mmCIF file of C-alpha atoms and ligand atoms in Angstrom:
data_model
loop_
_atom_site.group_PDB
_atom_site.id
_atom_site.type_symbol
_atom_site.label_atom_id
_atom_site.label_comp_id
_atom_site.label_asym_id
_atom_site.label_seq_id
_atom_site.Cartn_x
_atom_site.Cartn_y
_atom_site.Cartn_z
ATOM 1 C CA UNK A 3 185.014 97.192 73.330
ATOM 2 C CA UNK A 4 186.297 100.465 71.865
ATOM 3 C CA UNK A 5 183.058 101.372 69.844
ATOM 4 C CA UNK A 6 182.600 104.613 67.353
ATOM 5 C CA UNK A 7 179.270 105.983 66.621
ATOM 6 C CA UNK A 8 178.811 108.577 64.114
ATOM 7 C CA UNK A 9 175.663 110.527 64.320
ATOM 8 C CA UNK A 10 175.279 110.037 68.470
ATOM 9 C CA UNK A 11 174.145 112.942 69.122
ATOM 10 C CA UNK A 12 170.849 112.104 66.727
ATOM 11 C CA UNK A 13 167.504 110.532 67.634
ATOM 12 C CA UNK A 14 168.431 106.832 66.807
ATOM 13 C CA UNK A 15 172.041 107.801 67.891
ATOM 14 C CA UNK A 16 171.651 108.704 71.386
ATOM 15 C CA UNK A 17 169.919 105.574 71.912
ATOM 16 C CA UNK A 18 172.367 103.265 70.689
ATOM 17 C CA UNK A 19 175.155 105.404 72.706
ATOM 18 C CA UNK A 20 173.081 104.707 75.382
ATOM 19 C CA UNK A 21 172.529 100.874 75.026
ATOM 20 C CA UNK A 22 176.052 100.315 74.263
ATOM 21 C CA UNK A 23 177.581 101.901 77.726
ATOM 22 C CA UNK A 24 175.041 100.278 79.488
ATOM 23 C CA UNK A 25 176.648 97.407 77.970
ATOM 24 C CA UNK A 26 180.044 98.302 79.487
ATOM 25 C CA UNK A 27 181.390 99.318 75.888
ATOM 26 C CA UNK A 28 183.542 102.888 75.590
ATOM 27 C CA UNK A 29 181.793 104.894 73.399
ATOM 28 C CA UNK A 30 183.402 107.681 70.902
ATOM 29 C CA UNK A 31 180.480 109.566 69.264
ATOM 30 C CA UNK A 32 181.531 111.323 66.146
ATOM 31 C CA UNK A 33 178.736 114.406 65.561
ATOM 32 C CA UNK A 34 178.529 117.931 63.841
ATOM 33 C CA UNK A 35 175.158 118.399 65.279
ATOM 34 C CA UNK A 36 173.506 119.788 61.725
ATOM 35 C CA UNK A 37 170.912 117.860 62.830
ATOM 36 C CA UNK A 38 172.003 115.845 66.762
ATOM 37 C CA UNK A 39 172.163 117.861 69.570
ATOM 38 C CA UNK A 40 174.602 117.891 72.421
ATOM 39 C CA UNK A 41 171.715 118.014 74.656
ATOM 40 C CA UNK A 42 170.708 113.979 73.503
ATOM 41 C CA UNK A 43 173.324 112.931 75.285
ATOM 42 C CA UNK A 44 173.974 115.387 78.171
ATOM 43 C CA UNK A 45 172.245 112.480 80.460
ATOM 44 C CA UNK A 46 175.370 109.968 80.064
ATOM 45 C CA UNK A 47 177.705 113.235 80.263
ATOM 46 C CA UNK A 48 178.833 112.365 83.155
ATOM 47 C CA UNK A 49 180.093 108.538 82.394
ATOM 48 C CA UNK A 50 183.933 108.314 81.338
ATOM 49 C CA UNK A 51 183.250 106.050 78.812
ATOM 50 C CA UNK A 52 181.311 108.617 76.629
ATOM 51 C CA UNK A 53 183.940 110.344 74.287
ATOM 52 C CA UNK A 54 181.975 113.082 72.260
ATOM 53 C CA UNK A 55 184.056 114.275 68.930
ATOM 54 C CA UNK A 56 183.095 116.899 67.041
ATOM 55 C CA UNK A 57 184.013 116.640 63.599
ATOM 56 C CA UNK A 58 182.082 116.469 60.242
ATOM 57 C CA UNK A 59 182.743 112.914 58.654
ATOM 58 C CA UNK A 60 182.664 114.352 54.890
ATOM 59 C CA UNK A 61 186.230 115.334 55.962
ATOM 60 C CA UNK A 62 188.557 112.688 56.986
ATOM 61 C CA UNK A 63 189.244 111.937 60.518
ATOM 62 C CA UNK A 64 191.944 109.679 62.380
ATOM 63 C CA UNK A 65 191.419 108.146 65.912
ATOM 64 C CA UNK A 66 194.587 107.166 67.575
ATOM 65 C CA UNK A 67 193.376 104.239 70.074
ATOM 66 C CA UNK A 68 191.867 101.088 68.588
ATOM 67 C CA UNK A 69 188.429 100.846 67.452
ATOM 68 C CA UNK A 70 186.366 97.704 67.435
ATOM 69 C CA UNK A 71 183.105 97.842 65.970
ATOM 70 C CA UNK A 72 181.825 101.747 64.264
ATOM 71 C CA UNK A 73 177.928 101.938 63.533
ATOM 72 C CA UNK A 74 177.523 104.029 61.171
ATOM 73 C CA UNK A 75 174.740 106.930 61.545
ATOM 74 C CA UNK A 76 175.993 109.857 60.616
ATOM 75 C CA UNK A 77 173.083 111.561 57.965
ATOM 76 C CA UNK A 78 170.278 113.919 57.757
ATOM 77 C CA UNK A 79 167.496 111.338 57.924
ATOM 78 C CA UNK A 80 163.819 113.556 58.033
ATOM 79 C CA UNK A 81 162.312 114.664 54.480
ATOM 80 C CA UNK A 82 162.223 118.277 55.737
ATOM 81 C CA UNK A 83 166.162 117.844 56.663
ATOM 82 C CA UNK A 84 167.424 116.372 53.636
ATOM 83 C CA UNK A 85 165.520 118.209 51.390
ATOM 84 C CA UNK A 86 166.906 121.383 53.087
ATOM 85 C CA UNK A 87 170.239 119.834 52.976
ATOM 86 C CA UNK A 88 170.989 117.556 49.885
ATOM 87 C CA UNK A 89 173.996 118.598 49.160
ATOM 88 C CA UNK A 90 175.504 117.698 52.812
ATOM 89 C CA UNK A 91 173.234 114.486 52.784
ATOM 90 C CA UNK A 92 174.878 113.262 49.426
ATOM 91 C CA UNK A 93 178.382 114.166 51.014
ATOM 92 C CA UNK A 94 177.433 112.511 53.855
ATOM 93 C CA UNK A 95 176.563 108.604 52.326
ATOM 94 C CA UNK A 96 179.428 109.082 49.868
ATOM 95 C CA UNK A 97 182.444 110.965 51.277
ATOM 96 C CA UNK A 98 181.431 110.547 54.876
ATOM 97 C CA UNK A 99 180.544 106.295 54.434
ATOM 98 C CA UNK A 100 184.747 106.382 52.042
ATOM 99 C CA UNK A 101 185.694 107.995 55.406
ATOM 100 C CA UNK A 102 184.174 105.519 57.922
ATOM 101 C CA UNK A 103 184.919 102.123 55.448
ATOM 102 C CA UNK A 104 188.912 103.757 55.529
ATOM 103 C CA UNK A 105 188.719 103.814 59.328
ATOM 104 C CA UNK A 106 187.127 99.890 59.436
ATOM 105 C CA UNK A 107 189.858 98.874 57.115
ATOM 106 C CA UNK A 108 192.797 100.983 58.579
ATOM 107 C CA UNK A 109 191.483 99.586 62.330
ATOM 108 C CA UNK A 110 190.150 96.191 61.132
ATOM 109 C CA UNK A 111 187.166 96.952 63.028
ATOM 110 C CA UNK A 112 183.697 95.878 61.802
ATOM 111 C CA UNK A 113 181.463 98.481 60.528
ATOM 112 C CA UNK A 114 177.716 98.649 60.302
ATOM 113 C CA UNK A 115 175.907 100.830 57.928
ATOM 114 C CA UNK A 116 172.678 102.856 58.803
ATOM 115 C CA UNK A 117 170.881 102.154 55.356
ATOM 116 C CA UNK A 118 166.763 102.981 54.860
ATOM 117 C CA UNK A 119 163.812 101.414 53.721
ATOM 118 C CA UNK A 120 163.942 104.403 51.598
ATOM 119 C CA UNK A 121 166.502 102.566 49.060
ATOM 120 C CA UNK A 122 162.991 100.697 47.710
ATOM 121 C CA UNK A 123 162.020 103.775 46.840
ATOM 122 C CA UNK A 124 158.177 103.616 46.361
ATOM 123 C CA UNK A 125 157.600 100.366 46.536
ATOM 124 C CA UNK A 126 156.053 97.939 43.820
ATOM 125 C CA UNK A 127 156.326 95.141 45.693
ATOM 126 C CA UNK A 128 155.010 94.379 49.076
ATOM 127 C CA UNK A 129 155.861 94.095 51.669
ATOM 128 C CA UNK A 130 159.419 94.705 51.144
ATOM 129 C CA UNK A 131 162.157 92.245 51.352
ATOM 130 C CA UNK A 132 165.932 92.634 51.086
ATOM 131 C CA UNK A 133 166.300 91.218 47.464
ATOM 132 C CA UNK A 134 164.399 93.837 45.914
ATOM 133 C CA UNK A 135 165.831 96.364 44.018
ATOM 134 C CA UNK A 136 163.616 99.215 44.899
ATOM 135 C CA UNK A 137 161.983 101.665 42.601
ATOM 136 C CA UNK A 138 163.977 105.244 43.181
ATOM 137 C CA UNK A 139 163.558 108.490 41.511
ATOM 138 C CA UNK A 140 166.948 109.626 41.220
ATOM 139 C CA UNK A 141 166.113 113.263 40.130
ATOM 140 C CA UNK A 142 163.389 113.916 42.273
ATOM 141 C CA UNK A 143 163.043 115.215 45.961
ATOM 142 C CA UNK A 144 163.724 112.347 47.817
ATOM 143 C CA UNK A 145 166.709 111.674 45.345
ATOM 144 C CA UNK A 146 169.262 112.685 47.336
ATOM 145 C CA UNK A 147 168.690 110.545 50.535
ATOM 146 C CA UNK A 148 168.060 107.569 48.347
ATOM 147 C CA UNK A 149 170.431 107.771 46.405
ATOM 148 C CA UNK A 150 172.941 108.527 48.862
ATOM 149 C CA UNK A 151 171.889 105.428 51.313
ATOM 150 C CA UNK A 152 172.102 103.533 47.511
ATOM 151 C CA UNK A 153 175.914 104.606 46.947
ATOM 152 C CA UNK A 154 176.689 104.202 50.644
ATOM 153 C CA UNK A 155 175.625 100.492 50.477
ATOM 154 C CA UNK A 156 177.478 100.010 47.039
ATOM 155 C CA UNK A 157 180.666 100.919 48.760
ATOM 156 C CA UNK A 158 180.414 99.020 52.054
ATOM 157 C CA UNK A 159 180.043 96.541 49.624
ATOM 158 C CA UNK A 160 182.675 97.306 47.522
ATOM 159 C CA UNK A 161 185.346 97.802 50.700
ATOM 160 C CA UNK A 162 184.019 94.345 51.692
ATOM 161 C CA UNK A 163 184.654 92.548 48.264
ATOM 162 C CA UNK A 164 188.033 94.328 47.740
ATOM 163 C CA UNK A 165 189.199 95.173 51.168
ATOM 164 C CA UNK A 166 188.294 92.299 53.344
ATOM 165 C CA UNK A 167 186.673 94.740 55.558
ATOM 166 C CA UNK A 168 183.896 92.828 57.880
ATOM 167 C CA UNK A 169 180.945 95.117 56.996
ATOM 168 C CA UNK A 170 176.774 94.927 58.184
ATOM 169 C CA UNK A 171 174.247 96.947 56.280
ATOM 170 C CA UNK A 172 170.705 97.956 57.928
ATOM 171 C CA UNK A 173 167.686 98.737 56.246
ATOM 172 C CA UNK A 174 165.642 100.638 58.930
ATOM 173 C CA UNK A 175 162.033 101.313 58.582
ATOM 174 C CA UNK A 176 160.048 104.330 60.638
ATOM 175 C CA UNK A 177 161.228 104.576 63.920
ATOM 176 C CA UNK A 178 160.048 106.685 66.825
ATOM 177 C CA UNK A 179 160.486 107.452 70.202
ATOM 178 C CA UNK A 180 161.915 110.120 72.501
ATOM 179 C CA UNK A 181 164.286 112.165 71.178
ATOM 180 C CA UNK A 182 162.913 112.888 67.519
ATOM 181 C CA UNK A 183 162.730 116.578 66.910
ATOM 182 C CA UNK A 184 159.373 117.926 67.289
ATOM 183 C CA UNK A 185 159.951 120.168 64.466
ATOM 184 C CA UNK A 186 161.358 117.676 61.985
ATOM 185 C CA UNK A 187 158.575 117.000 59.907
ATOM 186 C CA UNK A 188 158.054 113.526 59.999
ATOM 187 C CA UNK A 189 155.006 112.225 60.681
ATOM 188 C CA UNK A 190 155.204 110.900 64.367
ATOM 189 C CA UNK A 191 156.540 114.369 66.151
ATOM 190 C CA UNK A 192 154.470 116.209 63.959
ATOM 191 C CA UNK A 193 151.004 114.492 64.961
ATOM 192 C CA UNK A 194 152.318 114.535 68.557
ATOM 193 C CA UNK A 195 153.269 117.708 68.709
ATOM 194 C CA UNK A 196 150.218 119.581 66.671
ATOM 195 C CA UNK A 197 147.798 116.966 68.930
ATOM 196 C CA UNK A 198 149.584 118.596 72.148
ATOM 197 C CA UNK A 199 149.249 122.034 71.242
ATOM 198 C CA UNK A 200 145.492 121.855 70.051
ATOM 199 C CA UNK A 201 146.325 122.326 66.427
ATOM 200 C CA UNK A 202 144.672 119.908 63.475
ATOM 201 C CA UNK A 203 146.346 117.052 62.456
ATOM 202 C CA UNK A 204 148.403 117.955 58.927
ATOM 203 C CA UNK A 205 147.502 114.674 56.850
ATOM 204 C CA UNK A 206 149.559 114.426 53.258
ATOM 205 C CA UNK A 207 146.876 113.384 50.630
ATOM 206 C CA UNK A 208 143.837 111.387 51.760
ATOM 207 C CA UNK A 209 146.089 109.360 54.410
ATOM 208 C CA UNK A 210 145.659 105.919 53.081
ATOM 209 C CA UNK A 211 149.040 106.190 52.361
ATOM 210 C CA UNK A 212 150.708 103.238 54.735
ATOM 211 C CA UNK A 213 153.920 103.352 57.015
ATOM 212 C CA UNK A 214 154.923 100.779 59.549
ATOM 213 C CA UNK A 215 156.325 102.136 63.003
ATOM 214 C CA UNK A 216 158.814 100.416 64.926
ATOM 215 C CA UNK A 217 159.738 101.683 68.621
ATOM 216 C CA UNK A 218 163.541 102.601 69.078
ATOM 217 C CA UNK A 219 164.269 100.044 71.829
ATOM 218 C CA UNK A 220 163.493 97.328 69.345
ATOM 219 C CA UNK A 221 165.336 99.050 66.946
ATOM 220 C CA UNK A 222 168.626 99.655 69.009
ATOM 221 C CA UNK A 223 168.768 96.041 70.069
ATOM 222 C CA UNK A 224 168.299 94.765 66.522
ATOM 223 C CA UNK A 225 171.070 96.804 65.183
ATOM 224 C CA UNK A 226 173.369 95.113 68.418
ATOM 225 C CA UNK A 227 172.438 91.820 67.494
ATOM 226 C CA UNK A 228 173.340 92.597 63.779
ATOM 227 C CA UNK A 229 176.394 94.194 64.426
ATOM 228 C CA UNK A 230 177.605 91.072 66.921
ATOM 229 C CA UNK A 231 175.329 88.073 65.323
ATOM 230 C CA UNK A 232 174.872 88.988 61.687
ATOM 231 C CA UNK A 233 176.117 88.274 58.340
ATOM 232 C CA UNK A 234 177.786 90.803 55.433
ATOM 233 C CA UNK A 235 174.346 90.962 53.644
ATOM 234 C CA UNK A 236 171.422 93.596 54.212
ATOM 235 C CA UNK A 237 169.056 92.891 56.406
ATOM 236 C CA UNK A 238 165.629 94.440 57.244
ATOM 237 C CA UNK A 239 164.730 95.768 60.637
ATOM 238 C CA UNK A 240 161.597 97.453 61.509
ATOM 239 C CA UNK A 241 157.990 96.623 62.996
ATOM 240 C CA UNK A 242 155.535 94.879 59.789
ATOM 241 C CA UNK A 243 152.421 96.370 61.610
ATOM 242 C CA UNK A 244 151.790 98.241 59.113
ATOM 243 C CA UNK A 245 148.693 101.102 59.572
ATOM 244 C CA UNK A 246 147.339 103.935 57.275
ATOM 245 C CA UNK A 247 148.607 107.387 58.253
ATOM 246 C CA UNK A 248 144.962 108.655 58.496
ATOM 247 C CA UNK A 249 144.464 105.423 61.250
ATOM 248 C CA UNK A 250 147.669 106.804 62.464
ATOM 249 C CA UNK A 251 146.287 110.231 62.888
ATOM 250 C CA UNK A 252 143.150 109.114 64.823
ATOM 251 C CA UNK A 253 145.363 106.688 66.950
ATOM 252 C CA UNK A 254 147.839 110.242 68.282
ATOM 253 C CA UNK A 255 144.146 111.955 68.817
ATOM 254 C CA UNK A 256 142.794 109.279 70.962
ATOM 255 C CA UNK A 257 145.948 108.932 73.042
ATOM 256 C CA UNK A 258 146.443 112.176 73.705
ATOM 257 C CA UNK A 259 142.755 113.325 73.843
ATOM 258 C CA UNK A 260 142.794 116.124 71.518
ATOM 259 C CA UNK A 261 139.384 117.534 69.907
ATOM 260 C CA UNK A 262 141.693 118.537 66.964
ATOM 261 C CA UNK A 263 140.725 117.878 63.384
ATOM 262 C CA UNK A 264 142.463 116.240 60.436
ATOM 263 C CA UNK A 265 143.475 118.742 58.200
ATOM 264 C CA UNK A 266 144.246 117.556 54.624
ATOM 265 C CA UNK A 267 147.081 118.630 51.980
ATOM 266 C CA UNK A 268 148.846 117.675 49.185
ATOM 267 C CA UNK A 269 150.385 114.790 48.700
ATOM 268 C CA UNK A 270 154.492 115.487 48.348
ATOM 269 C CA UNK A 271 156.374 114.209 45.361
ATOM 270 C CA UNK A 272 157.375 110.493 45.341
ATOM 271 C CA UNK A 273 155.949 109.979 48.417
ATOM 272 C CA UNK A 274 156.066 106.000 49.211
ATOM 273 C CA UNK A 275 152.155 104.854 48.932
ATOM 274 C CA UNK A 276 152.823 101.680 50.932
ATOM 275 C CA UNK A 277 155.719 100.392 52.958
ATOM 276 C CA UNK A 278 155.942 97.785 55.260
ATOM 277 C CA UNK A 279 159.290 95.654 56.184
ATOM 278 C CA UNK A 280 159.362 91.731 55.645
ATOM 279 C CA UNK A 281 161.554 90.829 58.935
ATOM 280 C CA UNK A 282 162.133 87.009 57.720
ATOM 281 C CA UNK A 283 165.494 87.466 57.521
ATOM 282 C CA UNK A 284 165.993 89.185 61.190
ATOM 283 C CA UNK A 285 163.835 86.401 62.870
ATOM 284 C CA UNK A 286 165.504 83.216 61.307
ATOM 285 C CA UNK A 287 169.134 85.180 61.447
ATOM 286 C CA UNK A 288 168.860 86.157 64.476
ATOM 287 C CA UNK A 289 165.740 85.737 66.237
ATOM 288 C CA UNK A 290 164.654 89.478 66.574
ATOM 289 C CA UNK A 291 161.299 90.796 66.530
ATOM 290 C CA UNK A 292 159.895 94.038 68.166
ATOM 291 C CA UNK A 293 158.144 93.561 71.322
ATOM 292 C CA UNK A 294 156.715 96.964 71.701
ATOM 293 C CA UNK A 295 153.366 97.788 70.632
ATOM 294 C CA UNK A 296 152.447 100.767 68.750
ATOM 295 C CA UNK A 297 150.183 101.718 71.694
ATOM 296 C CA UNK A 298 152.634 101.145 74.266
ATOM 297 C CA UNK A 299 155.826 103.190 72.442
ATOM 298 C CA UNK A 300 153.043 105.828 71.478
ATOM 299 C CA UNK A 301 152.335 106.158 75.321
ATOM 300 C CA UNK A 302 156.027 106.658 75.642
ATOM 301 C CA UNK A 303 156.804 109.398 72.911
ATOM 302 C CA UNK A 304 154.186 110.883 73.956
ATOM 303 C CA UNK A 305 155.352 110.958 78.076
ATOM 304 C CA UNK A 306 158.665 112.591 77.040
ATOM 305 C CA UNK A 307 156.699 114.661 74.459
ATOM 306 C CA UNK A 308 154.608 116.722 76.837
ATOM 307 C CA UNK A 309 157.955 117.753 78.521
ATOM 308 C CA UNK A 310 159.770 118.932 75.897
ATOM 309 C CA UNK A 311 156.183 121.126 73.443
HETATM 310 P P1 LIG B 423 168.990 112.318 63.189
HETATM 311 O O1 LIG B 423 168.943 113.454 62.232
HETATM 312 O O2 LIG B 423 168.345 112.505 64.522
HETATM 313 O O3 LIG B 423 170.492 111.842 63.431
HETATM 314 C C1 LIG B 423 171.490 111.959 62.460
HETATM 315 C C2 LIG B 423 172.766 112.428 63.151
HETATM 316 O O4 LIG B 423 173.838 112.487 62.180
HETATM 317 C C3 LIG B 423 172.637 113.843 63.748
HETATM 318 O O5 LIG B 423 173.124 113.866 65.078
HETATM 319 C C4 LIG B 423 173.499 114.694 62.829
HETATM 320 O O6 LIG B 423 174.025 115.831 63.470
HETATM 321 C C5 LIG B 423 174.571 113.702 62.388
HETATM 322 N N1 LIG B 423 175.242 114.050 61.132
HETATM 323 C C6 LIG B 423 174.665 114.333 59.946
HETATM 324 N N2 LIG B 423 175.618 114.642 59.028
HETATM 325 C C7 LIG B 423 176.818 114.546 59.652
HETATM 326 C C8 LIG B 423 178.171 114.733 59.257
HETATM 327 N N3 LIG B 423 178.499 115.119 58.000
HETATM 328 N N4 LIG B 423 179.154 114.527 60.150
HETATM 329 C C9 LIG B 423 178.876 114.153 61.423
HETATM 330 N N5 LIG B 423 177.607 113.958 61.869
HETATM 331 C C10 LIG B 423 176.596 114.159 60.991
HETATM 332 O O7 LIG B 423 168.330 111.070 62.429
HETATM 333 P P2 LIG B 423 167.946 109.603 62.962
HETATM 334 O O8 LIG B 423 166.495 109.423 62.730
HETATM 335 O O9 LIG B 423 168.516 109.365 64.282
HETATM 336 O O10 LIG B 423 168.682 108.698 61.866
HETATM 337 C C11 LIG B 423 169.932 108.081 62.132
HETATM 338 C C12 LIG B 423 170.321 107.190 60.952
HETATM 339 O O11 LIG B 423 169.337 106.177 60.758
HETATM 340 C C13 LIG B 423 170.443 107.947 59.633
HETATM 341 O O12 LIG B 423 171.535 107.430 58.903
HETATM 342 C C14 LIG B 423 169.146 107.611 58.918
HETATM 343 O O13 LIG B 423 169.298 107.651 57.525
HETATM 344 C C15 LIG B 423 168.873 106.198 59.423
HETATM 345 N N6 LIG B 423 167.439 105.870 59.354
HETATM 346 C C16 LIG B 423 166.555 106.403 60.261
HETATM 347 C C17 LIG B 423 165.215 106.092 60.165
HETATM 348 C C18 LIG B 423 164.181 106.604 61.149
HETATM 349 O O14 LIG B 423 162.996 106.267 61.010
HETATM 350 N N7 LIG B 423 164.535 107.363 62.168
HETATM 351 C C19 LIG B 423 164.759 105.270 59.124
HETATM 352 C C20 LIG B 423 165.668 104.800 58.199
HETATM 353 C C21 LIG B 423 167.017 105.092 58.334
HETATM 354 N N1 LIG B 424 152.903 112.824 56.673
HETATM 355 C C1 LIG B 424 151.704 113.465 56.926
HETATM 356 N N2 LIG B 424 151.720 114.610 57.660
HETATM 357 C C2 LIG B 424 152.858 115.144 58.194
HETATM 358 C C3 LIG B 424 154.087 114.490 57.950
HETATM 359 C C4 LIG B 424 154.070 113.335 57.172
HETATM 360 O O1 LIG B 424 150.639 113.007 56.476
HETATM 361 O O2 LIG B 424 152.791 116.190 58.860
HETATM 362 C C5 LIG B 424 152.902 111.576 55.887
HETATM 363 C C6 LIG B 424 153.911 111.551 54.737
HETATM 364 O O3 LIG B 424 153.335 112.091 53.569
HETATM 365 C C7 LIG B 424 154.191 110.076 54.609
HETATM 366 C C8 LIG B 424 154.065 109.553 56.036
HETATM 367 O O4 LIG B 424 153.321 110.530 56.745
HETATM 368 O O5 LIG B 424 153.229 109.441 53.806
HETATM 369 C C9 LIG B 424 155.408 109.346 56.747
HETATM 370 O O6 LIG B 424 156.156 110.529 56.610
HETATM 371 P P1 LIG B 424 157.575 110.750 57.314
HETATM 372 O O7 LIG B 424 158.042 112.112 56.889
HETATM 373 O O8 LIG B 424 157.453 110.482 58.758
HETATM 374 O O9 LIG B 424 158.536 109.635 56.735
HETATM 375 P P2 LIG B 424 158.727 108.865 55.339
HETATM 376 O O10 LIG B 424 158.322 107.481 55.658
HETATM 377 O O11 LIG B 424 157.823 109.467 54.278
HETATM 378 O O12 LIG B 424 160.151 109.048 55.030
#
């Protein structure tokens, strides 16, 4: 198949781009690096089935040769990211995802949407499954990714219901792995990387905050078998084991060795206390679960890490 990817050249991104032509697929990534790099993909450069187009999705874009399926990436996805760019991230769920669902209709190609555990906002209910509603600030600093990942999924809905257009949308949880900028801010590179270079561990609050970590390899095939096995209705992928991020912290010190300290600061704004997917849905759908442990894709990250401090 003929297969678009917007936001390839990003963490999750490259890894899809990389499953699907190892699939066989042709793959047309669709990137304005503001937050992807070039250099995620320069490894399958060299395959002719890697088309690499860049263009930011806010503004319309036209391919000529038929499309099949389009996952939908494209988006600032890293509180220190968004919150330096909300204006781009809100353009990028609404404008960008009216761009993408005008594509799916104009190719009738099926598109899957890149939604968040993020659109429960801070959880009152837990864990988290798709029928609940979430619990969003809209006005404060996480308002602009949520919100935006909210809007995006009203109108793949909405381009479904009207349209006919044969649409998937994903709720990811945390996911890690190679490939995440070090400097992003999120929790895993910045653990790794501070760990690595000697420096204390920079723990929001008093850590018993809890996130649940999912390895990108589980991820990327879960988002395949949505895409070619799923229904129209969001579904939740992401690891349940869920840990505490000052468990977290001492888990990145043992594995790396580091003497380092835990260093404690505020607690940011809004800041989800507890999150932690319910995956019913994926296993009975479609009989996914993650297979790696958090040790094992820790070991990983950590591998590629040390190359690239
Ligand atoms: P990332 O920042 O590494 O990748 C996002 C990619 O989108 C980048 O390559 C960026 O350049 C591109 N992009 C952004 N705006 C664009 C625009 N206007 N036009 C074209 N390209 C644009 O982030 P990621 O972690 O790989 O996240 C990928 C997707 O998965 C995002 O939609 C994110 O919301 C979603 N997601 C990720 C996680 C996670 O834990 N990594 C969790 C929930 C949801
Ligand atoms: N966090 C932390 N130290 C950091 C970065 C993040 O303690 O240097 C905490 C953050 O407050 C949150 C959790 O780790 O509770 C996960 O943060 P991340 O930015 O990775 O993603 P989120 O799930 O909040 O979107």
């Amino acid at each position: 198949m003929r297969i678009v990817v917007t936001g390839g050249a990003g963490f999750i991104g490259s890894h899809l781009t990389e499953a699907l032509l190892a699939l066989g697929h042709k793959v047309v990534v669709i990137d304005n690096f503001i937050t992807g790099s070039r250099k995620n993909l320069e490894h399958l450069a060299a395959s002719d089935n890697l088309h690499i187009v860049e263009h930011d999705i806010t503004k319309p874009i036209f391919l000529a040769d038929k499309v099949e399926r389009i996952y939908h990436l494209a988006s600032p996805a890293s509180p220190i990211d968004y919150q330096k760019l909300p204006i781009q991230t809100l353009k990028v769920g609404a404008l960008g995802t009216h761009n993408l669902l005008g594509m799916a209709k104009a190719q009738k190609a099926r598109i899957l949407l890149a939604s968040t555990s993020e659109v429960y906002g801070d959880p009152e209910i837990h864990p988290q499954h798709e029928g609940y509603w979430g619990h969003v600030n809209p006005v404060g600093p996480r308002g602009c990714y949520d919100e935006s990942k909210r809007f995006a999924e009203a109108l793949v809905v909405a381009y479904r219901d009207f349209h006919n257009v044969d649409t998937r949308i994903i709720r990811i949880f945390n996911t890690y792995g190679p490939r995440m900028r070090l400097n992003d801010g999120r929790v895993v590179p910045a653990f790794i990387s501070q760990a690595l270079k000697g420096e204390d561990l920079s723990v929001y609050g008093d850590g018993t905050q809890t996130r649940s970590f999912c390895y990108v390899s589980d991820l990327v095939r879960g988002m395949i078998k949505v895409m070619e096995e799923g229904d129209q209705n969001p579904i939740n992928l992401g690891n349940p084991a869920e840990i505490t991020i000052r468990e977290f912290a001492e888990r990145i010190m043992a594995l790396t060795g580091s003497r380092a300290r835990l260093s404690f600061g505020p607690l940011p704004q809004d800041d989800p206390k507890r999150r932690q997917p319910d995956i019913s849905r994926a296993m009975s759908l479609l009989k996914w679960q993650p297979e790696v442990t958090l040790e094992d894709g820790l070991k990983k990250t950590i591998e590629w890490a040390l190359k690239n401090v």
